Coordinates of C-alpha atoms and ligand atoms in Angstrom, one line a residue:
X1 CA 77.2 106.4 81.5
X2 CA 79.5 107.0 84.5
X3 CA 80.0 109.9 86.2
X4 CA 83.0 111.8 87.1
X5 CA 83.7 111.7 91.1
X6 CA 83.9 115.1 92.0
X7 CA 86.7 116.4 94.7
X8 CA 86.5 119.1 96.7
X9 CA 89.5 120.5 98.5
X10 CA 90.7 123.9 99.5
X11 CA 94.3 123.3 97.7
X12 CA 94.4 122.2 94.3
X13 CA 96.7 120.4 92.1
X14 CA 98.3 123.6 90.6
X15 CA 98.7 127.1 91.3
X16 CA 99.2 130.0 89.3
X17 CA 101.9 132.2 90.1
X18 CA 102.6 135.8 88.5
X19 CA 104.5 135.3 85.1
X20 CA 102.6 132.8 84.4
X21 CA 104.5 130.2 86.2
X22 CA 102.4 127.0 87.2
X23 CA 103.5 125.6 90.5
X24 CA 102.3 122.2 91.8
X25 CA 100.3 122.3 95.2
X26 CA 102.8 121.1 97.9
X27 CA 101.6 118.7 100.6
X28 CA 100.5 115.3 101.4
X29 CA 96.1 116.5 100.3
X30 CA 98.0 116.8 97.3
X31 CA 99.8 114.2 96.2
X32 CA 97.0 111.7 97.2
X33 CA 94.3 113.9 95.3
X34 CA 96.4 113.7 92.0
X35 CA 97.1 110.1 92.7
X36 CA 93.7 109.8 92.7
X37 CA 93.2 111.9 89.7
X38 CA 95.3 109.9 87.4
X39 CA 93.2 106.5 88.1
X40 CA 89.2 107.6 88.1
X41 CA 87.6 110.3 86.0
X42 CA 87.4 113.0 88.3
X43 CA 86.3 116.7 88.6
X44 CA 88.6 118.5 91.1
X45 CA 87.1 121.9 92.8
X46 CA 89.5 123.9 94.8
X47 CA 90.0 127.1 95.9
X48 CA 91.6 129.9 94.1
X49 CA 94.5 130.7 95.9
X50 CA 96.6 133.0 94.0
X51 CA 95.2 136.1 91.8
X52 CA 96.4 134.6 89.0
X53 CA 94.3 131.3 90.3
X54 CA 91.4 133.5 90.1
X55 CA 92.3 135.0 86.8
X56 CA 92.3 131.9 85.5
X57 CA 89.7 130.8 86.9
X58 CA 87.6 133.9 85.1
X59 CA 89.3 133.0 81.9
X60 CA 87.2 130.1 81.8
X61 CA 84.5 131.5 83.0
X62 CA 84.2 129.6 86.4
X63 CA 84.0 126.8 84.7
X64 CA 86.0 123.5 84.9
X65 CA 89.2 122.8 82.9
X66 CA 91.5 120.6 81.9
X67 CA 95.0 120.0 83.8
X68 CA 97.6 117.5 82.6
X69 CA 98.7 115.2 85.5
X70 CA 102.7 115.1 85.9
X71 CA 102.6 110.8 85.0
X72 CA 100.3 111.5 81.6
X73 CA 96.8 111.9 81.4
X74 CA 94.3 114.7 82.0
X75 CA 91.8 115.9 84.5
X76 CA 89.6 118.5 84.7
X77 CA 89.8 121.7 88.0
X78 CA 87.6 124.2 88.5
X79 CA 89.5 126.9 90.9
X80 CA 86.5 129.2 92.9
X81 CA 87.4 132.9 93.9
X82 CA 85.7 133.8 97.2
X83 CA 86.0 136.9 98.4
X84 CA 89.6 137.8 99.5
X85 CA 89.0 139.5 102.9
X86 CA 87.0 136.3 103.8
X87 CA 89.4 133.7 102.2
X88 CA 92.1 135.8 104.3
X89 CA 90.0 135.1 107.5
X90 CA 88.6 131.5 106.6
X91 CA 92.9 130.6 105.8
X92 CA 94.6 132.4 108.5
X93 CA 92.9 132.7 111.1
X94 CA 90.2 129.5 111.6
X95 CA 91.8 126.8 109.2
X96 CA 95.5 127.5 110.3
X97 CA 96.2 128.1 112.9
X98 CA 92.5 127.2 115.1
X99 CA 91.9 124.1 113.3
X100 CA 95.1 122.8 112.1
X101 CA 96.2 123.3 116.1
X102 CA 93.6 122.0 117.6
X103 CA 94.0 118.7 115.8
X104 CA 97.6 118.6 116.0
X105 CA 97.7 119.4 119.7
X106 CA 99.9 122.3 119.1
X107 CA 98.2 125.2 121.0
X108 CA 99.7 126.4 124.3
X109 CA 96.5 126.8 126.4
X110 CA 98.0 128.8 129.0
X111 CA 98.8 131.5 126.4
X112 CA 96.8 131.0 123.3
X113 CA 94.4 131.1 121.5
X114 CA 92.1 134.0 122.8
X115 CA 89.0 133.5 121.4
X116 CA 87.5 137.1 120.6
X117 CA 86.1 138.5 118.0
X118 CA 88.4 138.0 115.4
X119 CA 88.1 134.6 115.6
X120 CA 84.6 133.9 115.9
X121 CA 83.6 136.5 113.3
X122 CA 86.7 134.7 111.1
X123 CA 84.4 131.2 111.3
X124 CA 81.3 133.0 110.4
X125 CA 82.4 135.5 107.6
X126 CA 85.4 133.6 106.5
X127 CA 85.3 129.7 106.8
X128 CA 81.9 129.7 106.3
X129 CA 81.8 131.9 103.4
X130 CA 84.5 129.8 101.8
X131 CA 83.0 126.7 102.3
X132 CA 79.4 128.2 100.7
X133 CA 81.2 129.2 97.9
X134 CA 82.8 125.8 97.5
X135 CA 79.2 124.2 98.1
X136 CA 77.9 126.3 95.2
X137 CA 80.3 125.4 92.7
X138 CA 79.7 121.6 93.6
X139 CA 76.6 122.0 93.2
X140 CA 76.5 123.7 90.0
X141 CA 79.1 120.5 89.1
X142 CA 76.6 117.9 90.5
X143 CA 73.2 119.3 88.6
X144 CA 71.2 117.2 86.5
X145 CA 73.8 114.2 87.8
X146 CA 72.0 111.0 88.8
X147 CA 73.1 110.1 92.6
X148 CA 76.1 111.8 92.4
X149 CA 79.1 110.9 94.8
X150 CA 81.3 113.9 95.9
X151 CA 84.5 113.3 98.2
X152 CA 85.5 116.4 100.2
X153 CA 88.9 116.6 101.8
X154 CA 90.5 117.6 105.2
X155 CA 89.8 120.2 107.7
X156 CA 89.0 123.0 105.5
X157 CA 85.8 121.9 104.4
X158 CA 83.8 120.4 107.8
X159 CA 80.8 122.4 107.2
X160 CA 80.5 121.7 103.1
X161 CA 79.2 118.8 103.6
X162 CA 75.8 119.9 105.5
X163 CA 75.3 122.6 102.5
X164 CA 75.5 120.0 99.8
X165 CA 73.4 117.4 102.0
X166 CA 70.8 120.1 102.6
X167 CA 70.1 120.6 98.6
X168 CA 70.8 117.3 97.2
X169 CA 69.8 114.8 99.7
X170 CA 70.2 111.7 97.3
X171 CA 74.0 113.0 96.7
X172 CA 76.7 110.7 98.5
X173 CA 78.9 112.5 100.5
X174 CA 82.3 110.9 101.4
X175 CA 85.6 113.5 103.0
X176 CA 88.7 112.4 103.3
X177 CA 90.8 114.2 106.7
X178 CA 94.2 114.2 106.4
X179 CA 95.6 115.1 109.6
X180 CA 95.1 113.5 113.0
X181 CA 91.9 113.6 114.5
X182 CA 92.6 115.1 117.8
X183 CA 91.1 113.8 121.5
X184 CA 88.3 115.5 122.7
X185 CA 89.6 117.7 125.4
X186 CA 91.1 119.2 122.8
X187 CA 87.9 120.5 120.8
X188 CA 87.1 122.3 123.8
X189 CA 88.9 125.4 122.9
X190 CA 86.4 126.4 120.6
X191 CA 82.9 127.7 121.4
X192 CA 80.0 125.4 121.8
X193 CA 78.2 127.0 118.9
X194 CA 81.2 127.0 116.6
X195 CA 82.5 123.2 117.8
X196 CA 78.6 121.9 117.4
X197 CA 78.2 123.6 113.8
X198 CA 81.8 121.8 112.5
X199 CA 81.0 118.8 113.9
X200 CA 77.5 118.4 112.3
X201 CA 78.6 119.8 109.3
X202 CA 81.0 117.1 108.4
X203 CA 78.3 114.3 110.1
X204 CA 76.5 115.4 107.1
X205 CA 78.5 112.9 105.3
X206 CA 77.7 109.8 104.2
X207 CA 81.5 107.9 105.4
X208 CA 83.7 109.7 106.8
X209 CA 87.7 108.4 106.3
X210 CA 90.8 109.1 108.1
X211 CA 94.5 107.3 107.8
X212 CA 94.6 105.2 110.8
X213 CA 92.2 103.7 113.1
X214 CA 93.8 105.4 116.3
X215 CA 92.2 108.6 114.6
X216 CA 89.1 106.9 114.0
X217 CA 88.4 105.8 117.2
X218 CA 89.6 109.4 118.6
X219 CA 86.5 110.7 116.3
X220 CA 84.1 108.3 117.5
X221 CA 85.3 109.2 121.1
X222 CA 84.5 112.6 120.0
X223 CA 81.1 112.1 118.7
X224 CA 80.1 110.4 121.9
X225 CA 81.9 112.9 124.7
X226 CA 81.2 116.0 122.7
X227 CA 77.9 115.6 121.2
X228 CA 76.5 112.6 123.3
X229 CA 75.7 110.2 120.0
X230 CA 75.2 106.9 120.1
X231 CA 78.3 105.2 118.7
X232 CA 79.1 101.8 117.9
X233 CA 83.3 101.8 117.8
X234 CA 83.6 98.1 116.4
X235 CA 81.5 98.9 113.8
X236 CA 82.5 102.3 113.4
X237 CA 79.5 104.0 113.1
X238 CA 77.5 107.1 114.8
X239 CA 74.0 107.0 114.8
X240 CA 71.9 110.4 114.1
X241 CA 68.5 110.6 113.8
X242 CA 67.5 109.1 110.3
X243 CA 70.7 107.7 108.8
X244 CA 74.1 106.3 109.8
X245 CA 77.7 107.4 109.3
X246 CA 80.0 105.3 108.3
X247 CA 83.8 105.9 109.9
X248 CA 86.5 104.4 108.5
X249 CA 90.4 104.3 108.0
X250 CA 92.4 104.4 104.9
X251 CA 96.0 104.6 105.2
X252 CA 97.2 106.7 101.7
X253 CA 99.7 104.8 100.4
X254 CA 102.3 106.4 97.8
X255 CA 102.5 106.3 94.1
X256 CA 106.1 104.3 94.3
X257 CA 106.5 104.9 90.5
X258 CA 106.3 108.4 90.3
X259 CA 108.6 108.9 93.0
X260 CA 111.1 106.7 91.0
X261 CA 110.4 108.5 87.7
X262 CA 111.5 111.7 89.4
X263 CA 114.5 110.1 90.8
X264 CA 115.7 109.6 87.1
X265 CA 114.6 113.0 85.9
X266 CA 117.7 114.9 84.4
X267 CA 116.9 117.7 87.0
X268 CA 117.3 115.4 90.2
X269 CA 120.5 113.9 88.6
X270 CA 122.3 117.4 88.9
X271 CA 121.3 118.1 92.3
X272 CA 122.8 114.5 93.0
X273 CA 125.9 115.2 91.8
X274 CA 126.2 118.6 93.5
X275 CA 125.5 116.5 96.6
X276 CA 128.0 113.6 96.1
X277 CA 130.5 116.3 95.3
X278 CA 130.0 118.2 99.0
X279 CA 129.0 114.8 100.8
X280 CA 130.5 114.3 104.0
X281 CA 130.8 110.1 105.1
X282 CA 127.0 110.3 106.4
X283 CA 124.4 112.5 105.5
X284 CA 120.7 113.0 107.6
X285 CA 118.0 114.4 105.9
X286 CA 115.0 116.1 106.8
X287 CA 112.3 117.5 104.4
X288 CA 109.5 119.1 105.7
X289 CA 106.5 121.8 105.2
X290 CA 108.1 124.5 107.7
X291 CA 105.1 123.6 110.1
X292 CA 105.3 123.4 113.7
X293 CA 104.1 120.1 114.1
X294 CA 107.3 118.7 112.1
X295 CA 109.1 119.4 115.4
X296 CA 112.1 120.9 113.4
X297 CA 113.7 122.6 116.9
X298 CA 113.7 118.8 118.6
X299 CA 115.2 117.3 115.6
X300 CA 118.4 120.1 115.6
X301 CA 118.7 120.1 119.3
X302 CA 119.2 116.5 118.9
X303 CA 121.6 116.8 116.6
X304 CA 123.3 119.0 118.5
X305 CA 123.3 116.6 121.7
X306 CA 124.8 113.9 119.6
X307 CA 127.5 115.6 118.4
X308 CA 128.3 117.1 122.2
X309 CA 128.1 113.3 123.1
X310 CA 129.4 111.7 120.3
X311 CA 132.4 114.1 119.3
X312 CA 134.5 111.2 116.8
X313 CA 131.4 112.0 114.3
X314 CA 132.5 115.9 114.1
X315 CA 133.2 116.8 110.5
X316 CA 131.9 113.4 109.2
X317 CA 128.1 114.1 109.4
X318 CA 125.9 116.8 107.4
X319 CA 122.3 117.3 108.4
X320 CA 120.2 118.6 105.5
X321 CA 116.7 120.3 106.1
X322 CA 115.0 120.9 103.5
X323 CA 112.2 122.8 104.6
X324 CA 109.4 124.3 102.3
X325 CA 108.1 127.5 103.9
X326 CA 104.3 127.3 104.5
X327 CA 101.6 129.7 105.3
X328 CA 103.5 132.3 105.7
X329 CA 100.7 135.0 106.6
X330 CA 100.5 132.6 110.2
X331 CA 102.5 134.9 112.7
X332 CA 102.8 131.5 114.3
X333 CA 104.9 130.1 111.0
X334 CA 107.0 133.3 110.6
X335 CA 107.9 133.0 114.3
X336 CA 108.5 129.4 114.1
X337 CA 111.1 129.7 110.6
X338 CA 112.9 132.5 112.7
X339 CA 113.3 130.1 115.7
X340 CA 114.6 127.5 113.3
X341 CA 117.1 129.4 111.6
X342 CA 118.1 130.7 114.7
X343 CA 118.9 127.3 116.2
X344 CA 120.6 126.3 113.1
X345 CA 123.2 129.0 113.9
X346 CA 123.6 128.4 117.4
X347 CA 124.5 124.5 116.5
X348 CA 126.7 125.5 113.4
X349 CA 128.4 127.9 115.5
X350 CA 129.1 125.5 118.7
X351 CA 130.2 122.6 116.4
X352 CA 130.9 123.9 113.0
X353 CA 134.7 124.6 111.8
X354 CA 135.6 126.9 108.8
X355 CA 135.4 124.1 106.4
X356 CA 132.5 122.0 107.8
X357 CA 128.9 123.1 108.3
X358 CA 126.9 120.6 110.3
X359 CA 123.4 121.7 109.3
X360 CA 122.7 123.1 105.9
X361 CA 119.1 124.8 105.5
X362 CA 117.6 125.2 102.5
X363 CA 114.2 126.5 102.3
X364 CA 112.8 125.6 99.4
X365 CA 109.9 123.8 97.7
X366 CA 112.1 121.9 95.3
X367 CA 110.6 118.4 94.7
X368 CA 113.6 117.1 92.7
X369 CA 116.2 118.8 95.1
X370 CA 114.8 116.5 97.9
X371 CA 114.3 113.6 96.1
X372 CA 118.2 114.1 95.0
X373 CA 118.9 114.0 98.8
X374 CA 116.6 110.9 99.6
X375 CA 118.8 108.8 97.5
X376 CA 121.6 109.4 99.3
X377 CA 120.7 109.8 103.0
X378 CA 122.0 107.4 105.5
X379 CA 119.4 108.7 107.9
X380 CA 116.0 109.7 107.0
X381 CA 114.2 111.7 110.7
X382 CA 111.1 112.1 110.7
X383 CA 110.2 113.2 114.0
X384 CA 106.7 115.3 113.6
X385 CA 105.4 115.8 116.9
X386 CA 101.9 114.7 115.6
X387 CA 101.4 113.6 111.7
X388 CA 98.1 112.9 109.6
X389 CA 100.1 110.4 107.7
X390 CA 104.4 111.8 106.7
X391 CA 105.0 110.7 102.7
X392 CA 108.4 111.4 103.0
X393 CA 108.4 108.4 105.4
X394 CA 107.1 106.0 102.5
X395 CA 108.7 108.3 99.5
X396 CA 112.5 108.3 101.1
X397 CA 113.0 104.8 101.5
X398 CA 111.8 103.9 97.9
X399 CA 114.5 105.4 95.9
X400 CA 117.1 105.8 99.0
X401 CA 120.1 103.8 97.7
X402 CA 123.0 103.9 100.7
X403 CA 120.3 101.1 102.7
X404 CA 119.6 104.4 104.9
X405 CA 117.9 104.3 108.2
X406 CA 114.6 105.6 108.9
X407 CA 114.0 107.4 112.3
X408 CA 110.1 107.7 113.0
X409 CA 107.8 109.1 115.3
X410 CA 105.3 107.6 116.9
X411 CA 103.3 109.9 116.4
X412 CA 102.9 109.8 113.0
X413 CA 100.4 108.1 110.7
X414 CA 102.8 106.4 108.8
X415 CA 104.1 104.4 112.4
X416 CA 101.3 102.3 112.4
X417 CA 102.5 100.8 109.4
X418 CA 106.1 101.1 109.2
X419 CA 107.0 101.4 113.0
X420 CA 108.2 97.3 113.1
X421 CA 111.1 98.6 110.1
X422 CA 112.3 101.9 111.4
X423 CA 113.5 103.0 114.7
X424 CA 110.3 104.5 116.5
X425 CA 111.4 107.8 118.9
X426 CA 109.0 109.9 120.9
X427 CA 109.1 113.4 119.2
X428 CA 109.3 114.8 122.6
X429 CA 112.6 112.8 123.7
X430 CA 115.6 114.5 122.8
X431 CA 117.8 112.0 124.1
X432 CA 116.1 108.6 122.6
X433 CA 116.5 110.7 119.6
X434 CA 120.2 111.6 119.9
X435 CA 120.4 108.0 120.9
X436 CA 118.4 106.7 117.5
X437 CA 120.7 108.8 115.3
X438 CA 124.0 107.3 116.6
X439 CA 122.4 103.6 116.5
X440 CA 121.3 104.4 112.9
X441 CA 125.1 105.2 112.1
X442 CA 126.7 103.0 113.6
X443 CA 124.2 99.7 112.3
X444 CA 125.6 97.3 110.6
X445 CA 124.6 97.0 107.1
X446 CA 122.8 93.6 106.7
X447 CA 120.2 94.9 109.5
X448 CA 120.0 98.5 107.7
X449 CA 119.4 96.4 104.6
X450 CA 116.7 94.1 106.1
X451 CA 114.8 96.9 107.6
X452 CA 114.9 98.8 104.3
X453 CA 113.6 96.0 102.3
X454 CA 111.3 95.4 105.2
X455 CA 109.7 99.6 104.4
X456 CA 109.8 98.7 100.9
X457 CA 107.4 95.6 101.1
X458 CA 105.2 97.6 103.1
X459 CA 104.8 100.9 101.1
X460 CA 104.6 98.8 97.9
X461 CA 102.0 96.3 99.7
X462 CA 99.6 99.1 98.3
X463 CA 98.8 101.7 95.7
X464 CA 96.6 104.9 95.4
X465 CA 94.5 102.8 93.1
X466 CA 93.9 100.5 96.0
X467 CA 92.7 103.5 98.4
X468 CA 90.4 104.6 96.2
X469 CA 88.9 101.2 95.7
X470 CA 88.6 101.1 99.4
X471 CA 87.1 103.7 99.7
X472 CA 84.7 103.7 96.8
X473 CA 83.9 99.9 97.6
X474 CA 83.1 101.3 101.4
X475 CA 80.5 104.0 99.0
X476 CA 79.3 101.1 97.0
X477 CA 78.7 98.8 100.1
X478 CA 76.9 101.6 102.1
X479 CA 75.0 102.7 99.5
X480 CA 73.1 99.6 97.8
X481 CA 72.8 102.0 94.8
X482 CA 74.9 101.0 92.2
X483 CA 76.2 104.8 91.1
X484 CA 77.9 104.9 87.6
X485 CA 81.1 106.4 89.2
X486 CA 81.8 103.4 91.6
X487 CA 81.5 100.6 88.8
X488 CA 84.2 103.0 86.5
X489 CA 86.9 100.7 86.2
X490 CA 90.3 102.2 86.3
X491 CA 90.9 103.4 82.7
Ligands
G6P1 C1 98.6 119.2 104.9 C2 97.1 119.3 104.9 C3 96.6 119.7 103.5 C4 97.3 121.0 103.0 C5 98.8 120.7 103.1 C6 99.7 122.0 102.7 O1 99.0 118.1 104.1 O2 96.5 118.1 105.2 O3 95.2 120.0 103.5 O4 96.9 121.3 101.7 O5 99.2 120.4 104.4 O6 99.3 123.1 103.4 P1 98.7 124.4 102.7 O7 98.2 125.2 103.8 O8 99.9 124.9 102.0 O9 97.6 123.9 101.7

């Protein structure tokens, strides 16, 4: 009989929230995970995040339960507790911001980070801790399971791997990162010790998989400068003593149809005709995780430029942000929101007129709210500074209906597939981007028309059922065993 695929990820598909509320877990781990979700039979182990997460999670006695997928169907999550001082350290202080900088090139080395203390006591009694507690509860999952396959995702969970490989060696281990993989200058911030420990922790995997090959080959790069391995970058491999691992890229496509089902949700159709009703001739949209590497302060002070440069567009253009706040116990991100909103006031002020705001923040997690606004953008900007992969790249243009244009970063995972279709800016470029914005709205409409169609073909090319069979045809190729869970058709 086959086997469920067991995942591993800090966030989970849903939170609990006090009262009872369940929230779905924003960001792109996410989305892919329940993508995933809704074609194999999988078990889904994640952290508790919330106390009412670990209520629940002692309501069923640590054990897993089942969680109905927004498209239909059912899968099973088991939420661990760990303990909250060390989930507090292993979250705030090493995940985001050490690692999440590091690999998104955001520190600035000639102020931050210090490295005392704090931080190397927050990878031992914190990351550490979380990921043992994480192990366990795989474990427990995995006993008495023939050659069991377990995926583990992103940067939370480097050193999971090693703990699971170290008590069932016949297990495959596969993780998933879903943010860049950074050059390896950059991994130099942290301590030898703590730098060697990540890095062999998540070497402890059978194939490793990231979203483009630029990231793979940065990883193979790493493997060779930091750790002196043997590589072999056409093949993609790093050689360790007894066994091989496998690196590989995956680009995470979208579910197209659940983007379009929420398009046509009552819900979203209010929001739309809020927004019709205050729409100005063009609207540009943003919608983004409050997160530094979004590059929210570029994207405004561009807007700002254009309208200084471009002043026959005052009072016909809106800029919505909708921006989600996000790990909000960063001092980083609680600095970064009160630069935004203070930049949004300085440009409202400087161009704005009693009747006409030019930027309108709203920050909120509202999934139908933003996918209101993508149907009726005539400029989608996505200018991240650095990007894993940016969904909103491939979820805007699916349901956008006014042939809108998207701006893209370079920088981005989602350039190398969509860059020939959109109109590429360096994040950093303030100008190029003032520049893209008034050639997006001023294009004529057979050429905004091609190049949408052109996004479309791409981002449709392929589904999340296809990554997975990538991936788990990667496992089965690897491998030579033929585990139960890889031959599970789609159901
Ligand atoms: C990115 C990361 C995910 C993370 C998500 C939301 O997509 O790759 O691992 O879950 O951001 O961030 P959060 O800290 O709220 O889980």
């Amino acid at each position: 009989m086959a086997s469920p695929l067991i995942l591993v990820s800090n966030r989970g598909p849903v939170t609990f929230q006090p009262g009872g509320e369940v929230k779905r877990g924003t960001g792109g781990l996410v989305t892919a995970l329940i993508g995933l979700a809704t074609h194999r039979d999988v078990t889904w182990i994640a952290s508790a995040m919330t106390p009412e997460d670990a209520d629940t999670a002692s309501r069923h006695g640590g054990r897993a339960f089942p969680v109905r997928a927004p498209g239909g169907g059912e899968y099973m999550v088991k939420l661990v507790a760990s303990d909250p001082q060390a989930y507090e350290r292993f979250y705030n202080i090493t995940a985001n911001p050490m690692l999440w900088f590091i690999q998104h090139y955001l520190w600035d080395l000639s102020n931050a980070p210090d490295i005392r203390r704090n931080e190397t006591e927050a990878f031992e009694f914190g990351y550490n801790v979380v990921n043992e507690d994480l192990a366990r509860a795989v474990l427990e999952e995995i006993e008495g399971l023939e050659h069991p396959v377990v995926m583990s995702h992103d940067y939370h969970l480097y050193t999971l791997p090693a703990l699971v490989r170290q008590a069932r060696p016949d297990a495959f281990l596969h993780h998933f990162v879903h943010i860049p993989w950074s050059q390896s200058d950059s991994w130099r911030v942290l301590p030898s010790m703590i730098r060697e420990e990540l890095y062999h922790g998540i070497l402890a995997n059978d194939i490793i998989g990231f979203h483009t090959r630029h990231y793979r080959s940065n990883f193979l790069q790493c493997c060779d400068d930091l750790l002196g391995l043997e590589v072999d970058y056409g093949r993609g491999a790093v050689q360790l003593e007894d066994r091989e691992v496998w690196v590989r890229h995956y680009p995470l496509p979208i579910d197209a149809r659940a983007v379009q089902e929420v398009a046509r949700r009552e819900r979203t159709l209010a929001f739309e005709e809020e927004l019709l009703r205050r729409r100005r001739e063009f609207m540009i949209l943003r919608v983004d995780r409050a997160d530094l590497s979004k590059n929210v302060l570029r994207g405004f002070n561009a807007f700002d430029l254009f309208l200084e440069q471009h002043p026959e567009f005052r009072e016909r253009v809106s800029f919505i942000a909708q921006l989600m706040p996000s790990r909000t116990d960063v001092p980083e991100y609680t600095e970064y929101l009160e630069r935004i909103e203070a930049v949004v006031a300085v440009v409202n002020h400087r161009h704005g007129s009693p009747d006409w705001m030019p930027i309108q923040l709203k920050l909120r997690d509202d999934l139908e709210e933003a996918v209101a606004a993508y149907k009726h953008y005539d400029v989608l900007m996505v200018n991240a500074m650095f990007d894993g992969m940016n969904l909103v790249a491939k979820e805007g243009p699916m349901v956008n209906e006014r042939a809108g244009v998207s701006i893209l970063s370079e920088n981005t995972g989602a350039h190398e597939e969509l860059g020939e279709y959109a109109l590429s800016v360096n994040p950093f470029d303030i100008q190029e981007l003032s520049d893209s914005i008034h050639a997006a709205l001023t294009m004529p409409l057979a050429e905004r028309r091609e190049r949408l169609e052109g996004l479309r073909r791409v981002i449709t090319s392929r589904d999340p059922g296809d990554w997975i069979d990538e991936q788990l045809g990667d496992i089965a190729g690897k491998d030579g065993l033929t585990r139960g869970v890889v031959q599970a058709r789609e159901a």
